[in-house]
Amino acid sequence: IKYFTRKTVNGVSRMTLKKDISEYKILYFKKRLELFLSDISKTQQMNQREEKKHSIRTDEFEQIVKFMEDNISKKFTLEDLDINKKEIRILEPSVGLGAFIPQLVALFSDKDSIIIDAVEIDADTIASLQESIQKIRFGSNVTINYICSDFLEFPMTETYDAVVTNPPYANSKKKYPEVTQVLKLKNLFGLFLNKIYDVADNIVCVIPKNFAMADEFEPIRTKYQTYPLVSICDFGVKFFKKVFVEILSLHFSKKYKGMLFVRDYVNNE
């Protein structure tokens, strides 16, 4: 909450990042995309020299370029995620069409094993995701478990190195009395944040900015005070043309002791 303030512009009240912590200038998003794609290319060359089948296959590179262009904000969301292990397990509790998956595979291409548990409530969406992933053809170090389930009823039997999610933003039409009676929550992204709390060392989420101030989410904000913040990215509505809601990403990490990185993509600061 302390990182945001409210101001009125042309009669419209908006939440914005406080200027005194927006000190870190960034390159424009097209330049960052070029750098990221360059990193992927270098990884491919390294893997070929080592005769490994890691990361994304080079012959699918053009597909990845287009995918990154369509989902660049997801890349920015993940850029501070660092897991110092050779075998990692990641949970994506609302995977949809898999916008995070190529970025995660590229980011951790040097790992011996990447296991992604991809949970999605809609069976048709999972089928579409599987078809898309088959076209990209990841390396042999990547395992994706496709799980058709309502995540809010999904039994949590694993521990994870990271949870990465862009959960649904609407109010829930279904009742979850064991949660809602205690927290008085109706919004799905709040319910998701409540469920993923403490199941991973890293939690990275793309959520509406009203999480920072709305009274409804006060119990969740209080709970997450035990997680140090690695980064805040304020996207506004810049990268989400079909979602008329201001968006931010938050990266929490249990073991993080460094400085907070704040990136304002609305004003390119």
PDB file of C-alpha atoms in Angstrom, residues 43-54 86 109-110 112:
ATOM      1  CA  THR A  43      20.937 -19.887 -24.952  1.00  0.00           C
ATOM      2  CA  GLN A  44      20.134 -21.948 -28.031  1.00  0.00           C
ATOM      3  CA  GLN A  45      23.675 -21.608 -29.338  1.00  0.00           C
ATOM      4  CA  MET A  46      25.109 -22.616 -25.973  1.00  0.00           C
ATOM      5  CA  ASN A  47      22.840 -25.649 -25.744  1.00  0.00           C
ATOM      6  CA  GLN A  48      23.774 -26.765 -29.250  1.00  0.00           C
ATOM      7  CA  ARG A  49      27.467 -26.593 -28.390  1.00  0.00           C
ATOM      8  CA  GLU A  50      26.859 -28.693 -25.291  1.00  0.00           C
ATOM      9  CA  GLU A  51      24.739 -31.126 -27.345  1.00  0.00           C
ATOM     10  CA  LYS A  52      21.790 -30.790 -25.021  1.00  0.00           C
ATOM     11  CA  LYS A  53      18.115 -30.700 -25.915  1.00  0.00           C
ATOM     12  CA  HIS A  54      17.232 -27.925 -23.510  1.00  0.00           C
ATOM     13  CA  LYS A  86      18.961 -27.493 -11.254  1.00  0.00           C
ATOM     14  CA  SER A 109      16.646 -23.148 -20.120  1.00  0.00           C
ATOM     15  CA  ASP A 110      19.855 -24.104 -18.271  1.00  0.00           C
ATOM     16  CA  ASP A 112      18.191 -30.067 -15.864  1.00  0.00           C
TER      17      ASP A 112
END
